[in-house]
Amino acid sequence: GPEAPSVEHSCPVEKALVMMGTELGDGTGHTANDLPFVLAGGASGAIETGRHVALSGAPLAALHLTCLQRCGIGVDSFAGTGETLDAL
């Protein structure tokens, strides 16, 4: 098939990373398990797009830290964790 365009020639959304979610998995029970989050954009190619990733048991701070690092922000920990999510 055709080769994908380079990040330099792609749309601005591919360079960005937008996170949307909630810290309640179940609004009725106010649980903090199975939190729904959507990542939009590719962080300049650092995050593979177009897929569903289920990360059962992963701390939310690991998602935040992974996103920060993939966007080029040099931090080693976030909210008490140094864990990152290789699946992203």
Tab-separated table of N, CA and C in Angstrom:
chain	number	residue	atom	x	y	z
A	1	GLY	N	0.802	-1.183	0.000
A	1	GLY	CA	0.000	0.000	0.000
A	1	GLY	C	0.846	1.248	0.000
A	2	PRO	N	0.209	2.401	-0.040
A	2	PRO	CA	0.948	3.658	-0.051
A	2	PRO	C	1.641	3.881	1.290
A	3	GLU	N	2.772	4.546	1.233
A	3	GLU	CA	3.539	4.847	2.438
A	3	GLU	C	2.864	5.973	3.211
A	4	ALA	N	2.845	5.840	4.526
A	4	ALA	CA	2.235	6.873	5.373
A	4	ALA	C	3.063	8.153	5.285
A	5	PRO	N	2.402	9.312	5.310
A	5	PRO	CA	3.143	10.571	5.251
A	5	PRO	C	3.988	10.742	6.513
A	6	SER	N	5.098	11.449	6.373
A	6	SER	CA	5.933	11.714	7.544
A	6	SER	C	5.178	12.623	8.507
A	7	VAL	N	5.599	12.610	9.758
A	7	VAL	CA	4.934	13.432	10.773
A	7	VAL	C	5.029	14.906	10.410
A	8	GLU	N	6.123	15.293	9.785
A	8	GLU	CA	6.294	16.701	9.417
A	8	GLU	C	5.219	17.173	8.436
A	9	HIS	N	4.691	16.224	7.633
A	9	HIS	CA	3.697	16.566	6.614
A	9	HIS	C	2.294	16.084	6.981
A	10	SER	N	2.098	15.712	8.213
A	10	SER	CA	0.793	15.212	8.620
A	10	SER	C	-0.038	16.337	9.221
A	11	CYS	N	-1.264	16.011	9.558
A	11	CYS	CA	-2.158	17.022	10.125
A	11	CYS	C	-1.749	17.341	11.568
A	12	PRO	N	-2.123	18.497	12.075
A	12	PRO	CA	-1.751	18.892	13.436
A	12	PRO	C	-2.203	17.911	14.517
A	13	VAL	N	-3.302	17.187	14.291
A	13	VAL	CA	-3.783	16.240	15.292
A	13	VAL	C	-2.758	15.120	15.514
A	14	GLU	N	-2.051	14.728	14.482
A	14	GLU	CA	-1.039	13.683	14.637
A	14	GLU	C	0.129	14.151	15.491
A	15	LYS	N	0.358	15.434	15.554
A	15	LYS	CA	1.441	15.970	16.372
A	15	LYS	C	1.002	16.184	17.818
A	16	ALA	N	-0.288	16.310	18.039
A	16	ALA	CA	-0.831	16.609	19.362
A	16	ALA	C	-1.201	15.332	20.110
A	17	LEU	N	-1.503	15.489	21.383
A	17	LEU	CA	-2.070	14.406	22.176
A	17	LEU	C	-3.096	15.019	23.118
A	18	VAL	N	-4.332	14.593	22.972
A	18	VAL	CA	-5.431	15.083	23.810
A	18	VAL	C	-5.964	13.902	24.601
A	19	MET	N	-6.103	14.075	25.902
A	19	MET	CA	-6.621	13.022	26.775
A	19	MET	C	-7.966	13.448	27.330
A	20	MET	N	-8.933	12.535	27.258
A	20	MET	CA	-10.249	12.803	27.830
A	20	MET	C	-10.673	11.568	28.620
A	21	GLY	N	-11.180	11.794	29.816
A	21	GLY	CA	-11.622	10.663	30.618
A	21	GLY	C	-12.289	11.107	31.891
A	22	THR	N	-12.541	10.141	32.727
A	22	THR	CA	-13.171	10.410	34.003
A	22	THR	C	-12.483	9.582	35.071
A	23	GLU	N	-12.517	10.040	36.286
A	23	GLU	CA	-11.907	9.296	37.380
A	23	GLU	C	-12.939	8.473	38.141
A	24	LEU	N	-14.097	8.271	37.507
A	24	LEU	CA	-15.119	7.386	38.064
A	24	LEU	C	-15.450	6.316	37.036
A	25	GLY	N	-15.199	5.064	37.399
A	25	GLY	CA	-15.527	3.966	36.498
A	25	GLY	C	-17.009	3.650	36.521
A	26	ASP	N	-17.627	3.850	37.674
A	26	ASP	CA	-19.056	3.608	37.856
A	26	ASP	C	-19.602	4.766	38.673
A	27	GLY	N	-20.373	5.625	38.054
A	27	GLY	CA	-20.887	6.805	38.731
A	27	GLY	C	-21.794	6.499	39.906
A	28	THR	N	-22.522	5.400	39.833
A	28	THR	CA	-23.428	5.037	40.921
A	28	THR	C	-22.666	4.628	42.165
A	29	GLY	N	-21.674	3.777	41.990
A	29	GLY	CA	-20.896	3.293	43.125
A	29	GLY	C	-19.666	4.118	43.422
A	30	HIS	N	-19.396	5.133	42.608
A	30	HIS	CA	-18.223	5.999	42.762
A	30	HIS	C	-16.932	5.188	42.830
A	31	THR	N	-16.811	4.178	41.972
A	31	THR	CA	-15.613	3.355	41.973
A	31	THR	C	-14.531	3.982	41.089
A	32	ALA	N	-13.305	3.651	41.405
A	32	ALA	CA	-12.167	4.157	40.633
A	32	ALA	C	-11.515	3.023	39.845
A	33	ASN	N	-12.309	2.057	39.420
A	33	ASN	CA	-11.811	0.929	38.627
A	33	ASN	C	-12.349	1.026	37.204
A	34	ASP	N	-11.599	0.478	36.264
A	34	ASP	CA	-12.015	0.450	34.853
A	34	ASP	C	-12.408	1.827	34.344
A	35	LEU	N	-11.478	2.754	34.456
A	35	LEU	CA	-11.739	4.137	34.068
A	35	LEU	C	-11.676	4.297	32.551
A	36	PRO	N	-12.702	4.899	31.965
A	36	PRO	CA	-12.690	5.094	30.514
A	36	PRO	C	-11.892	6.344	30.129
A	37	PHE	N	-10.891	6.187	29.289
A	37	PHE	CA	-10.099	7.307	28.787
A	37	PHE	C	-9.947	7.173	27.287
A	38	VAL	N	-9.898	8.304	26.616
A	38	VAL	CA	-9.660	8.352	25.179
A	38	VAL	C	-8.435	9.219	24.946
A	39	LEU	N	-7.503	8.714	24.151
A	39	LEU	CA	-6.362	9.505	23.708
A	39	LEU	C	-6.566	9.787	22.233
A	40	ALA	N	-6.493	11.037	21.866
A	40	ALA	CA	-6.644	11.430	20.462
A	40	ALA	C	-5.362	12.105	20.011
A	41	GLY	N	-4.889	11.718	18.864
A	41	GLY	CA	-3.640	12.265	18.343
A	41	GLY	C	-2.509	11.286	18.548
A	42	GLY	N	-1.419	11.516	17.873
A	42	GLY	CA	-0.324	10.562	17.899
A	42	GLY	C	0.929	11.013	18.613
A	43	ALA	N	0.925	12.210	19.199
A	43	ALA	CA	2.108	12.736	19.905
A	43	ALA	C	3.338	12.649	18.995
A	44	SER	N	3.189	13.142	17.783
A	44	SER	CA	4.261	13.136	16.783
A	44	SER	C	4.793	11.740	16.495
A	45	GLY	N	3.905	10.764	16.495
A	45	GLY	CA	4.288	9.395	16.176
A	45	GLY	C	4.695	8.556	17.371
A	46	ALA	N	4.669	9.136	18.576
A	46	ALA	CA	5.092	8.413	19.779
A	46	ALA	C	4.011	7.478	20.312
A	47	ILE	N	2.772	7.661	19.857
A	47	ILE	CA	1.668	6.801	20.283
A	47	ILE	C	0.964	6.265	19.043
A	48	GLU	N	0.836	4.952	18.971
A	48	GLU	CA	0.146	4.318	17.850
A	48	GLU	C	-1.348	4.610	17.968
A	49	THR	N	-1.959	5.018	16.882
A	49	THR	CA	-3.373	5.393	16.901
A	49	THR	C	-4.241	4.281	16.332
A	50	GLY	N	-5.566	4.462	16.453
A	50	GLY	CA	-6.525	3.573	15.815
A	50	GLY	C	-6.710	2.233	16.482
A	51	ARG	N	-6.610	2.178	17.792
A	51	ARG	CA	-6.766	0.891	18.474
A	51	ARG	C	-7.372	1.077	19.856
A	52	HIS	N	-7.857	-0.012	20.420
A	52	HIS	CA	-8.399	-0.053	21.773
A	52	HIS	C	-7.393	-0.800	22.639
A	53	VAL	N	-7.023	-0.203	23.776
A	53	VAL	CA	-6.073	-0.831	24.687
A	53	VAL	C	-6.729	-0.923	26.054
A	54	ALA	N	-6.861	-2.126	26.588
A	54	ALA	CA	-7.419	-2.330	27.931
A	54	ALA	C	-6.254	-2.563	28.886
A	55	LEU	N	-6.159	-1.743	29.912
A	55	LEU	CA	-5.049	-1.808	30.860
A	55	LEU	C	-5.581	-2.053	32.265
A	56	SER	N	-6.100	-3.202	32.497
A	56	SER	CA	-6.700	-3.540	33.778
A	56	SER	C	-5.661	-3.506	34.893
A	57	GLY	N	-5.962	-2.774	35.951
A	57	GLY	CA	-5.102	-2.719	37.124
A	57	GLY	C	-3.985	-1.700	37.060
A	58	ALA	N	-3.810	-1.042	35.936
A	58	ALA	CA	-2.753	-0.034	35.819
A	58	ALA	C	-3.171	1.239	36.551
A	59	PRO	N	-2.253	1.844	37.300
A	59	PRO	CA	-2.602	3.097	37.982
A	59	PRO	C	-2.790	4.237	36.981
A	60	LEU	N	-3.735	5.103	37.253
A	60	LEU	CA	-4.008	6.238	36.373
A	60	LEU	C	-2.770	7.110	36.222
A	61	ALA	N	-1.995	7.250	37.280
A	61	ALA	CA	-0.782	8.073	37.211
A	61	ALA	C	0.193	7.529	36.176
A	62	ALA	N	0.188	6.218	35.938
A	62	ALA	CA	1.061	5.632	34.925
A	62	ALA	C	0.648	6.094	33.528
A	63	LEU	N	-0.651	6.248	33.292
A	63	LEU	CA	-1.123	6.774	32.014
A	63	LEU	C	-0.649	8.212	31.837
A	64	HIS	N	-0.814	9.015	32.872
A	64	HIS	CA	-0.376	10.409	32.798
A	64	HIS	C	1.135	10.499	32.564
A	65	LEU	N	1.916	9.714	33.293
A	65	LEU	CA	3.372	9.743	33.148
A	65	LEU	C	3.787	9.300	31.743
A	66	THR	N	3.173	8.258	31.245
A	66	THR	CA	3.494	7.778	29.899
A	66	THR	C	3.204	8.853	28.867
A	67	CYS	N	2.062	9.513	28.969
A	67	CYS	CA	1.714	10.576	28.022
A	67	CYS	C	2.704	11.739	28.103
A	68	LEU	N	3.073	12.130	29.305
A	68	LEU	CA	4.050	13.208	29.464
A	68	LEU	C	5.369	12.851	28.793
A	69	GLN	N	5.846	11.631	29.055
A	69	GLN	CA	7.119	11.207	28.479
A	69	GLN	C	7.044	11.099	26.961
A	70	ARG	N	5.942	10.579	26.429
A	70	ARG	CA	5.806	10.436	24.970
A	70	ARG	C	5.714	11.796	24.275
A	71	CYS	N	5.302	12.813	25.043
A	71	CYS	CA	5.251	14.171	24.486
A	71	CYS	C	6.584	14.904	24.658
A	72	GLY	N	7.584	14.196	25.173
A	72	GLY	CA	8.912	14.775	25.291
A	72	GLY	C	9.183	15.528	26.574
A	73	ILE	N	8.316	15.381	27.554
A	73	ILE	CA	8.517	16.058	28.835
A	73	ILE	C	9.327	15.122	29.728
A	74	GLY	N	10.499	15.559	30.126
A	74	GLY	CA	11.451	14.715	30.842
A	74	GLY	C	11.178	14.596	32.328
A	75	VAL	N	10.164	13.839	32.678
A	75	VAL	CA	9.869	13.580	34.092
A	75	VAL	C	10.008	12.076	34.345
A	76	ASP	N	10.440	11.731	35.549
A	76	ASP	CA	10.639	10.324	35.902
A	76	ASP	C	9.501	9.743	36.716
A	77	SER	N	8.673	10.623	37.296
A	77	SER	CA	7.551	10.131	38.097
A	77	SER	C	6.413	11.139	38.036
A	78	PHE	N	5.228	10.646	38.369
A	78	PHE	CA	4.034	11.497	38.403
A	78	PHE	C	3.097	10.933	39.454
A	79	ALA	N	2.651	11.779	40.362
A	79	ALA	CA	1.681	11.394	41.405
A	79	ALA	C	2.113	10.127	42.145
A	80	GLY	N	3.390	10.035	42.437
A	80	GLY	CA	3.882	8.943	43.266
A	80	GLY	C	4.229	7.659	42.525
A	81	THR	N	4.188	7.644	41.202
A	81	THR	CA	4.563	6.431	40.472
A	81	THR	C	5.619	6.737	39.418
A	82	GLY	N	6.472	5.776	39.193
A	82	GLY	CA	7.438	5.839	38.108
A	82	GLY	C	7.084	4.828	37.036
A	83	GLU	N	5.940	4.149	37.208
A	83	GLU	CA	5.485	3.124	36.273
A	83	GLU	C	4.970	3.767	34.998
A	84	THR	N	5.334	3.172	33.866
A	84	THR	CA	4.810	3.633	32.578
A	84	THR	C	4.098	2.454	31.888
A	85	LEU	N	3.383	2.768	30.842
A	85	LEU	CA	2.555	1.785	30.141
A	85	LEU	C	3.163	1.482	28.773
A	86	ASP	N	3.871	0.379	28.672
A	86	ASP	CA	4.510	0.004	27.412
A	86	ASP	C	3.489	-0.276	26.312
A	87	ALA	N	2.261	-0.637	26.681
A	87	ALA	CA	1.232	-0.976	25.696
A	87	ALA	C	0.820	0.216	24.836
A	88	LEU	N	1.114	1.432	25.308
A	88	LEU	CA	0.761	2.603	24.500
A	88	LEU	C	1.814	2.813	23.442
